[in-house]
């Protein structure tokens, strides 16, 4: 029974993993954006609506010198020093290198084209005993929050025959000849580390609008905004003038779309797409905008010469997280239902098996108990003939006279022996 329970547990865990895989596959299918929030908004005609779309991950900060979002640094763990780390050098994507030990000046360096070619190897000239230890090559991308590390162990030898490289199961081990030049390998040619001048072009935000009954593939593009500062507007001029995004969107992470002078034709489904291609960020926020009749102004409270500004209607603060909108949504729901039903069936099956096993054990116990009772009763069964014999021996008779007593005693005597006199005489004569 324990093996059956273990099998049920393993099957249930497998079902959970399948459900998780379905969710992840649906979210990343076809390279589409993942819907992270949905808002329902209602605003009166003539007012101003602000569709809030914010993300701090899309904030792009550049200093005045050059791109410093990416950096590589080498650290050394000397032998015999536990938890002691020495910074050897670091290098920014702009090409600036910095050494932390004056003894390494002119002796330790990296390639100036490291962030262009993806080769971040550390070159050490005139290798000595002080260079031994475990080195770590660390790549950081501050904006994308990426971190990658590689470890290499450097050993020295005095024999040229022992100069080699091998893998010890955890890291690369380099055995270098003392006094020679060695390059500790660290190569990563992913686009996020090598594309230096296209970061601004790979960050883009665009807004789409779908009218009532219009599918996503037929949505109208409203505006595109790139981190480099490029801005592209679509549609008629009056639409461009009433729908705007802040110029400082990428510096603040606020890509909200403001719509002035709302009218019934403006209602529909608006989509805010945030893309950061080399960081792997693809998000989408949906806004269901409905336009109601304009509000009636109170004539007694408002003067004829004053004019009120239209109220600003902002999106609610509550975020409803939903699943991505594509065909896999139905398969996800079906997977939920099937997994739940299967789990319930397995629980019922386990209960039935346990009940049957308990009943079987109780039946065996009752049979054994009845047999034991029968054996005990048979031990006390007595033979009736023996009882009768004992009773006959203990009977005491009272006789009325001596004649009856004599007859009774004679009946108890053995029968008389018959003697043939002729045969007895013959026996004597023969003797």
Short mmCIF file of C-alpha atoms in Angstrom, two decimals:
data_model
loop_
_atom_site.label_atom_id
_atom_site.label_comp_id
_atom_site.label_asym_id
_atom_site.label_seq_id
_atom_site.Cartn_x
_atom_site.Cartn_y
_atom_site.Cartn_z
CA UNK A 1 0.00 0.00 0.00
CA UNK A 2 2.91 2.35 0.67
CA UNK A 3 4.19 1.85 -2.87
CA UNK A 4 0.75 2.72 -4.24
CA UNK A 5 0.66 5.92 -2.18
CA UNK A 6 4.14 6.88 -3.43
CA UNK A 7 3.05 6.30 -7.00
CA UNK A 8 0.01 8.54 -6.50
CA UNK A 9 2.18 11.30 -5.04
CA UNK A 10 4.64 11.13 -7.93
CA UNK A 11 1.81 11.28 -10.44
CA UNK A 12 0.29 14.31 -8.76
CA UNK A 13 3.63 16.15 -8.76
CA UNK A 14 4.03 15.32 -12.46
CA UNK A 15 0.62 16.82 -13.17
CA UNK A 16 1.62 20.02 -11.40
CA UNK A 17 4.78 20.21 -13.49
CA UNK A 18 2.80 19.71 -16.69
CA UNK A 19 0.43 22.51 -15.72
CA UNK A 20 3.35 24.83 -14.99
CA UNK A 21 4.97 23.95 -18.33
CA UNK A 22 1.71 24.72 -20.13
CA UNK A 23 1.54 28.14 -18.52
CA UNK A 24 5.14 28.99 -19.39
CA UNK A 25 4.76 27.73 -22.97
CA UNK A 26 1.60 29.73 -23.51
CA UNK A 27 3.20 32.89 -22.15
CA UNK A 28 6.20 32.66 -24.47
CA UNK A 29 4.49 31.17 -27.51
CA UNK A 30 5.17 32.81 -30.88
CA UNK A 31 7.34 35.49 -29.25
CA UNK A 32 4.24 37.49 -28.25
CA UNK A 33 4.01 39.89 -25.34
CA UNK A 34 2.77 38.58 -22.01
CA UNK A 35 -0.38 40.25 -20.70
CA UNK A 36 0.49 41.33 -17.16
CA UNK A 37 -2.54 43.52 -16.33
CA UNK A 38 -6.02 44.45 -17.52
CA UNK A 39 -7.89 47.65 -16.63
CA UNK A 40 -11.56 48.53 -17.11
CA UNK A 41 -12.11 52.28 -17.44
CA UNK A 42 -15.17 54.46 -17.90
CA UNK A 43 -15.00 58.19 -18.60
CA UNK A 44 -17.59 60.76 -19.67
CA UNK A 45 -17.45 62.32 -23.09
CA UNK A 46 -15.44 65.53 -23.27
CA UNK A 47 -13.13 64.59 -20.39
CA UNK A 48 -9.46 63.62 -20.39
CA UNK A 49 -8.37 60.02 -19.76
CA UNK A 50 -4.91 58.88 -18.74
CA UNK A 51 -4.09 55.21 -19.43
CA UNK A 52 -1.32 54.49 -16.95
CA UNK A 53 1.44 52.21 -18.22
CA UNK A 54 4.50 52.21 -15.98
CA UNK A 55 7.55 49.95 -15.63
CA UNK A 56 10.80 50.73 -13.83
CA UNK A 57 12.54 47.99 -15.77
CA UNK A 58 12.24 50.13 -18.89
CA UNK A 59 14.04 53.11 -17.34
CA UNK A 60 17.17 53.78 -19.39
CA UNK A 61 19.87 55.86 -17.71
CA UNK A 62 23.04 56.87 -19.54
CA UNK A 63 25.84 58.95 -18.10
CA UNK A 64 27.54 61.76 -19.95
CA UNK A 65 30.59 59.70 -20.90
CA UNK A 66 29.28 56.59 -22.57
CA UNK A 67 27.31 53.45 -21.90
CA UNK A 68 28.30 52.11 -18.47
CA UNK A 69 25.46 49.63 -18.09
CA UNK A 70 27.79 46.68 -18.75
CA UNK A 71 30.95 45.81 -16.85
CA UNK A 72 33.32 42.86 -16.49
CA UNK A 73 35.68 42.34 -13.58
CA UNK A 74 38.21 39.66 -12.64
CA UNK A 75 38.68 38.47 -9.04
CA UNK A 76 41.41 36.26 -7.52
CA UNK A 77 41.04 33.73 -4.71
CA UNK A 78 44.66 33.13 -3.58
CA UNK A 79 45.51 29.65 -2.28
CA UNK A 80 45.53 29.20 1.50
CA UNK A 81 43.37 32.27 2.18
CA UNK A 82 39.83 31.29 3.02
CA UNK A 83 37.14 33.78 1.95
CA UNK A 84 39.78 36.27 0.81
CA UNK A 85 39.08 37.87 -2.56
CA UNK A 86 41.32 40.29 -4.44
CA UNK A 87 39.98 42.45 -7.27
CA UNK A 88 42.40 42.19 -10.19
CA UNK A 89 40.85 44.50 -12.78
CA UNK A 90 37.54 45.63 -14.28
CA UNK A 91 36.42 47.07 -17.58
CA UNK A 92 33.33 48.99 -18.69
CA UNK A 93 31.67 48.63 -22.06
CA UNK A 94 33.06 52.05 -23.01
CA UNK A 95 36.54 50.46 -22.98
CA UNK A 96 37.95 51.90 -19.74
CA UNK A 97 40.14 49.39 -17.83
CA UNK A 98 41.18 49.71 -14.19
CA UNK A 99 43.87 47.73 -12.32
CA UNK A 100 43.77 47.44 -8.53
CA UNK A 101 47.40 46.38 -7.92
CA UNK A 102 50.30 48.54 -9.05
CA UNK A 103 52.43 45.43 -9.59
CA UNK A 104 50.11 44.40 -12.41
CA UNK A 105 50.63 47.57 -14.44
CA UNK A 106 51.73 46.58 -17.94
CA UNK A 107 51.53 42.91 -17.03
CA UNK A 108 47.79 42.16 -16.67
CA UNK A 109 45.22 43.36 -19.21
CA UNK A 110 42.11 42.53 -21.25
CA UNK A 111 41.43 43.06 -24.93
CA UNK A 112 40.13 46.57 -25.73
CA UNK A 113 37.54 45.00 -28.06
CA UNK A 114 36.16 42.72 -25.36
CA UNK A 115 32.57 44.07 -25.50
CA UNK A 116 32.63 44.03 -29.28
CA UNK A 117 33.97 40.52 -29.86
CA UNK A 118 32.67 38.92 -26.65
CA UNK A 119 36.18 37.82 -25.59
CA UNK A 120 36.79 38.85 -21.96
CA UNK A 121 39.91 36.70 -21.41
CA UNK A 122 42.52 37.89 -18.92
CA UNK A 123 46.09 38.07 -20.25
CA UNK A 124 48.92 37.69 -17.69
CA UNK A 125 52.54 38.19 -18.75
CA UNK A 126 55.57 36.82 -16.88
CA UNK A 127 53.51 34.47 -14.68
CA UNK A 128 54.91 34.06 -11.16
CA UNK A 129 54.04 32.27 -7.90
CA UNK A 130 51.92 35.24 -6.78
CA UNK A 131 49.53 34.66 -9.69
CA UNK A 132 48.47 31.19 -8.57
CA UNK A 133 44.90 30.68 -7.41
CA UNK A 134 41.32 30.56 -8.65
CA UNK A 135 40.18 33.42 -10.90
CA UNK A 136 36.55 34.39 -11.54
CA UNK A 137 35.33 36.25 -14.61
CA UNK A 138 32.17 38.21 -13.69
CA UNK A 139 29.87 39.88 -16.22
CA UNK A 140 27.31 42.41 -14.97
CA UNK A 141 24.52 44.22 -16.80
CA UNK A 142 23.13 46.77 -14.37
CA UNK A 143 20.13 47.72 -16.43
CA UNK A 144 19.01 44.21 -17.37
CA UNK A 145 19.92 42.85 -13.91
CA UNK A 146 22.03 40.11 -15.49
CA UNK A 147 25.02 38.42 -13.83
CA UNK A 148 27.23 35.63 -15.16
CA UNK A 149 30.38 34.18 -13.60
CA UNK A 150 33.07 31.73 -14.74
CA UNK A 151 35.91 30.29 -12.64
CA UNK A 152 39.38 29.29 -13.87
CA UNK A 153 42.19 27.82 -11.76
CA UNK A 154 45.80 28.79 -12.53
CA UNK A 155 48.68 26.50 -11.54
CA UNK A 156 52.41 26.87 -12.30
CA UNK A 157 54.99 24.36 -13.48
CA UNK A 158 58.70 24.44 -14.33
CA UNK A 159 58.45 21.77 -17.01
CA UNK A 160 57.25 22.67 -20.50
CA UNK A 161 55.81 19.15 -20.89
CA UNK A 162 53.28 19.77 -18.11
CA UNK A 163 51.92 22.94 -19.72
CA UNK A 164 48.28 22.10 -20.46
CA UNK A 165 44.57 22.87 -19.89
CA UNK A 166 41.85 20.51 -18.68
CA UNK A 167 38.43 20.38 -17.07
CA UNK A 168 38.24 19.01 -13.52
CA UNK A 169 34.46 18.66 -13.48
CA UNK A 170 33.75 22.11 -12.02
CA UNK A 171 36.08 24.56 -13.69
CA UNK A 172 38.86 24.98 -16.23
CA UNK A 173 42.37 24.32 -14.88
CA UNK A 174 45.27 26.03 -16.65
CA UNK A 175 48.80 24.75 -15.92
CA UNK A 176 51.21 27.44 -17.20
CA UNK A 177 54.99 27.50 -17.46
CA UNK A 178 56.57 29.91 -14.98
CA UNK A 179 57.71 33.14 -16.66
CA UNK A 180 55.49 32.66 -19.73
CA UNK A 181 52.38 34.51 -20.93
CA UNK A 182 49.00 32.91 -20.26
CA UNK A 183 45.44 33.83 -21.23
CA UNK A 184 42.66 32.80 -18.85
CA UNK A 185 39.64 32.10 -21.10
CA UNK A 186 36.33 33.92 -20.64
CA UNK A 187 34.21 34.14 -23.81
CA UNK A 188 30.54 35.18 -24.04
CA UNK A 189 29.23 36.33 -27.41
CA UNK A 190 25.57 36.84 -26.49
CA UNK A 191 24.02 39.94 -28.05
CA UNK A 192 23.33 41.46 -24.64
CA UNK A 193 27.09 41.72 -24.02
CA UNK A 194 28.35 42.59 -27.52
CA UNK A 195 25.78 45.03 -29.00
CA UNK A 196 27.04 48.31 -27.63
CA UNK A 197 25.43 50.91 -29.88
CA UNK A 198 21.93 49.44 -30.30
CA UNK A 199 20.56 49.59 -26.77
CA UNK A 200 18.46 52.66 -27.50
CA UNK A 201 17.01 51.08 -30.63
CA UNK A 202 16.14 47.82 -28.89
CA UNK A 203 14.02 49.57 -26.25
CA UNK A 204 10.65 50.50 -27.70
CA UNK A 205 7.14 51.24 -26.45
CA UNK A 206 4.13 51.33 -28.70
CA UNK A 207 0.39 51.78 -28.23
CA UNK A 208 -2.33 49.99 -30.24
CA UNK A 209 -6.10 50.42 -30.37
CA UNK A 210 -8.77 47.89 -31.26
CA UNK A 211 -12.26 49.10 -31.96
CA UNK A 212 -15.33 47.10 -30.88
CA UNK A 213 -15.35 43.77 -32.72
CA UNK A 214 -11.83 44.23 -34.17
CA UNK A 215 -9.23 41.48 -33.64
CA UNK A 216 -5.70 41.96 -32.40
CA UNK A 217 -4.18 41.34 -35.81
CA UNK A 218 -6.16 44.30 -37.19
CA UNK A 219 -5.37 46.74 -34.39
CA UNK A 220 -4.44 50.32 -35.28
CA UNK A 221 -0.97 51.51 -34.28
CA UNK A 222 -1.11 54.85 -32.47
CA UNK A 223 2.47 55.74 -31.53
CA UNK A 224 6.00 54.28 -31.25
CA UNK A 225 8.62 55.61 -28.85
CA UNK A 226 12.27 54.50 -28.80
CA UNK A 227 14.80 54.99 -26.01
CA UNK A 228 17.07 56.73 -28.48
CA UNK A 229 14.51 59.56 -28.67
CA UNK A 230 12.89 58.62 -31.97
CA UNK A 231 9.12 59.04 -32.02
CA UNK A 232 6.68 57.81 -34.66
CA UNK A 233 3.00 58.79 -34.80
CA UNK A 234 0.36 57.05 -36.91
CA UNK A 235 -3.10 57.93 -38.15
CA UNK A 236 -4.71 61.29 -38.90
CA UNK A 237 -3.31 64.50 -37.47
CA UNK A 238 -6.19 65.08 -35.02
CA UNK A 239 -5.54 61.64 -33.46
CA UNK A 240 -1.84 62.45 -33.00
CA UNK A 241 -2.73 65.72 -31.30
CA UNK A 242 -5.21 64.22 -28.80
CA UNK A 243 -3.14 61.13 -27.89
CA UNK A 244 0.30 61.81 -26.41
CA UNK A 245 3.12 60.19 -24.38
CA UNK A 246 5.54 62.14 -22.20
CA UNK A 247 8.90 63.00 -23.75
CA UNK A 248 10.65 61.86 -20.54
CA UNK A 249 9.02 58.44 -20.61
CA UNK A 250 12.23 56.40 -20.62
CA UNK A 251 13.88 58.46 -17.91
CA UNK A 252 10.89 58.05 -15.56
CA UNK A 253 9.53 54.69 -16.65
CA UNK A 254 6.09 56.25 -17.22
CA UNK A 255 4.65 55.47 -20.67
CA UNK A 256 1.06 56.51 -19.93
CA UNK A 257 -1.13 57.57 -22.84
CA UNK A 258 -3.24 60.69 -22.35
CA UNK A 259 -6.39 61.14 -24.46
CA UNK A 260 -7.99 64.57 -24.46
CA UNK A 261 -11.59 65.42 -25.39
CA UNK A 262 -12.95 61.89 -25.22
CA UNK A 263 -15.64 60.99 -27.71
CA UNK A 264 -17.69 57.78 -28.26
CA UNK A 265 -15.54 56.75 -31.27
CA UNK A 266 -12.50 56.69 -28.92
CA UNK A 267 -13.78 53.76 -26.87
CA UNK A 268 -12.26 50.34 -27.45
CA UNK A 269 -9.36 48.18 -26.30
CA UNK A 270 -6.00 49.96 -25.91
CA UNK A 271 -2.73 48.01 -25.57
CA UNK A 272 0.55 49.25 -24.12
CA UNK A 273 3.48 47.14 -25.41
CA UNK A 274 6.84 47.32 -23.62
CA UNK A 275 9.76 45.68 -25.43
CA UNK A 276 13.38 45.39 -24.41
CA UNK A 277 14.70 42.86 -26.90
CA UNK A 278 18.18 42.12 -25.63
CA UNK A 279 17.00 42.09 -21.99
CA UNK A 280 14.15 39.73 -22.83
CA UNK A 281 11.36 42.03 -21.55
CA UNK A 282 8.05 41.72 -23.45
CA UNK A 283 5.00 42.95 -21.53
CA UNK A 284 1.54 44.10 -22.51
CA UNK A 285 -1.12 45.98 -20.53
CA UNK A 286 -4.73 46.16 -21.70
CA UNK A 287 -7.21 48.99 -21.14
CA UNK A 288 -10.93 48.57 -21.86
CA UNK A 289 -12.10 52.15 -22.31
CA UNK A 290 -15.82 53.01 -22.35
CA UNK A 291 -17.22 56.49 -22.99
CA UNK A 292 -20.42 57.58 -21.26
CA UNK A 293 -22.62 60.62 -21.98
CA UNK A 294 -21.18 63.95 -20.80
CA UNK A 295 -21.84 65.15 -17.28
CA UNK A 296 -24.55 67.81 -16.81
CA UNK A 297 -23.17 71.06 -15.42
CA UNK A 298 -24.97 72.87 -12.59
CA UNK A 299 -25.98 76.29 -13.96
CA UNK A 300 -26.62 77.82 -10.53
CA UNK A 301 -23.16 76.99 -9.19
CA UNK A 302 -21.16 77.93 -12.28
CA UNK A 303 -20.81 81.44 -13.60
CA UNK A 304 -21.16 82.21 -17.26
CA UNK A 305 -17.68 83.68 -17.53
CA UNK A 306 -15.79 80.83 -15.85
CA UNK A 307 -14.90 77.61 -17.57
CA UNK A 308 -13.99 74.39 -15.79
CA UNK A 309 -11.20 72.18 -16.92
CA UNK A 310 -12.29 68.66 -17.85
CA UNK A 311 -11.65 66.13 -15.09
CA UNK A 312 -8.75 63.78 -15.46
CA UNK A 313 -9.85 60.16 -15.24
CA UNK A 314 -7.08 57.86 -14.19
CA UNK A 315 -6.98 54.11 -14.26
CA UNK A 316 -7.81 52.20 -11.06
CA UNK A 317 -5.03 51.02 -8.83
CA UNK A 318 -6.24 47.42 -8.80
CA UNK A 319 -4.37 45.15 -11.21
CA UNK A 320 -6.09 42.04 -12.51
CA UNK A 321 -3.55 39.51 -13.72
CA UNK A 322 -4.89 37.28 -16.48
CA UNK A 323 -3.51 34.65 -18.80
CA UNK A 324 -2.12 35.45 -22.28
CA UNK A 325 -4.68 35.80 -25.08
CA UNK A 326 -4.10 33.08 -27.64
CA UNK A 327 -5.30 29.60 -28.47
CA UNK A 328 -3.39 27.92 -25.68
CA UNK A 329 -5.74 29.56 -23.15
CA UNK A 330 -8.39 26.87 -23.80
CA UNK A 331 -5.78 24.12 -23.39
CA UNK A 332 -4.70 25.63 -20.08
CA UNK A 333 -8.25 25.60 -18.69
CA UNK A 334 -8.77 22.06 -19.97
CA UNK A 335 -5.53 21.00 -18.31
CA UNK A 336 -6.72 22.43 -15.00
CA UNK A 337 -10.03 20.52 -15.17
CA UNK A 338 -8.44 17.21 -16.23
CA UNK A 339 -5.73 17.42 -13.57
CA UNK A 340 -8.31 18.12 -10.84
CA UNK A 341 -10.59 15.27 -11.94
CA UNK A 342 -7.70 12.84 -12.16
CA UNK A 343 -6.49 13.80 -8.70
CA UNK A 344 -9.99 13.26 -7.25
CA UNK A 345 -10.24 9.87 -8.96
CA UNK A 346 -6.91 8.82 -7.50
CA UNK A 347 -8.01 9.88 -4.02
CA UNK A 348 -11.25 7.88 -4.32
CA UNK A 349 -9.33 4.84 -5.57
CA UNK A 350 -6.94 5.03 -2.62
CA UNK A 351 -9.87 5.22 -0.16
CA UNK A 352 -11.56 2.19 -1.76
CA UNK A 353 -8.36 0.14 -1.61
CA UNK A 354 -7.80 1.03 2.03
CA UNK A 355 -11.41 0.13 2.93
CA UNK A 356 -11.22 -3.26 1.20
CA UNK A 357 -7.95 -4.07 2.88
CA UNK A 358 -9.39 -3.20 6.30
CA UNK A 359 -12.48 -5.36 5.73
CA UNK A 360 -10.38 -8.31 4.62
CA UNK A 361 -8.27 -8.12 7.76
CA UNK A 362 -11.44 -8.03 9.94
CA UNK A 363 -12.90 -11.11 8.19
CA UNK A 364 -9.73 -13.14 8.73
CA UNK A 365 -9.79 -12.22 12.41
CA UNK A 366 -13.40 -13.38 12.85
CA UNK A 367 -12.74 -16.75 11.16
CA UNK A 368 -9.74 -17.44 13.37
CA UNK A 369 -11.70 -16.52 16.50
CA UNK A 370 -14.59 -18.89 15.65
CA UNK A 371 -12.18 -21.75 14.98
CA UNK A 372 -10.54 -21.20 18.35
CA UNK A 373 -13.92 -21.38 20.06
CA UNK A 374 -14.76 -24.69 18.35
CA UNK A 375 -11.49 -26.25 19.49
CA UNK A 376 -12.11 -25.26 23.08
CA UNK A 377 -15.63 -26.78 23.10
CA UNK A 378 -14.38 -30.07 21.62
CA UNK A 379 -11.89 -30.45 24.44
CA UNK A 380 -14.74 -30.82 26.93
CA UNK A 381 -16.80 -33.45 25.04
CA UNK A 382 -17.20 -36.68 27.11
CA UNK A 383 -18.07 -40.19 26.01
CA UNK A 384 -21.52 -41.25 27.15
CA UNK A 385 -20.53 -44.93 27.39
CA UNK A 386 -17.95 -44.13 30.04
CA UNK A 387 -20.52 -42.32 32.06
CA UNK A 388 -22.84 -45.25 31.84
CA UNK A 389 -20.15 -47.67 33.01
CA UNK A 390 -19.39 -45.51 36.00
CA UNK A 391 -23.05 -45.31 36.91
CA UNK A 392 -23.50 -49.09 36.68
CA UNK A 393 -20.63 -49.69 39.06
CA UNK A 394 -21.99 -47.29 41.64
CA UNK A 395 -25.53 -48.74 41.69
CA UNK A 396 -26.46 -50.23 45.02
CA UNK A 397 -29.45 -52.65 45.12
CA UNK A 398 -31.61 -53.37 48.08
CA UNK A 399 -32.79 -56.95 48.11
CA UNK A 400 -36.03 -58.12 49.76
CA UNK A 401 -34.88 -61.60 50.73
CA UNK A 402 -31.90 -63.90 50.54
CA UNK A 403 -33.24 -65.88 47.64
CA UNK A 404 -33.12 -62.90 45.33
CA UNK A 405 -29.68 -62.04 46.60
CA UNK A 406 -28.37 -65.53 45.86
CA UNK A 407 -29.85 -65.49 42.39
CA UNK A 408 -28.22 -62.23 41.68
CA UNK A 409 -24.83 -63.43 42.85
CA UNK A 410 -25.19 -66.61 40.80
CA UNK A 411 -25.92 -64.55 37.71
CA UNK A 412 -22.66 -62.72 38.26
CA UNK A 413 -20.65 -65.93 38.46
CA UNK A 414 -19.07 -67.24 35.24
CA UNK A 415 -21.01 -70.01 33.47
CA UNK A 416 -20.30 -73.58 34.74
CA UNK A 417 -17.67 -75.61 32.98
CA UNK A 418 -18.95 -78.68 31.11
CA UNK A 419 -16.80 -81.79 31.85
CA UNK A 420 -16.93 -84.92 29.74
CA UNK A 421 -16.23 -87.91 32.08
CA UNK A 422 -15.53 -90.35 29.22
CA UNK A 423 -12.73 -88.13 27.93
CA UNK A 424 -11.31 -87.70 31.39
CA UNK A 425 -11.22 -91.46 31.92
CA UNK A 426 -9.53 -92.04 28.63
CA UNK A 427 -6.89 -89.44 29.55
CA UNK A 428 -6.16 -91.23 32.82
CA UNK A 429 -5.96 -94.62 31.12
CA UNK A 430 -3.47 -93.38 28.63
CA UNK A 431 -1.28 -92.12 31.34
#
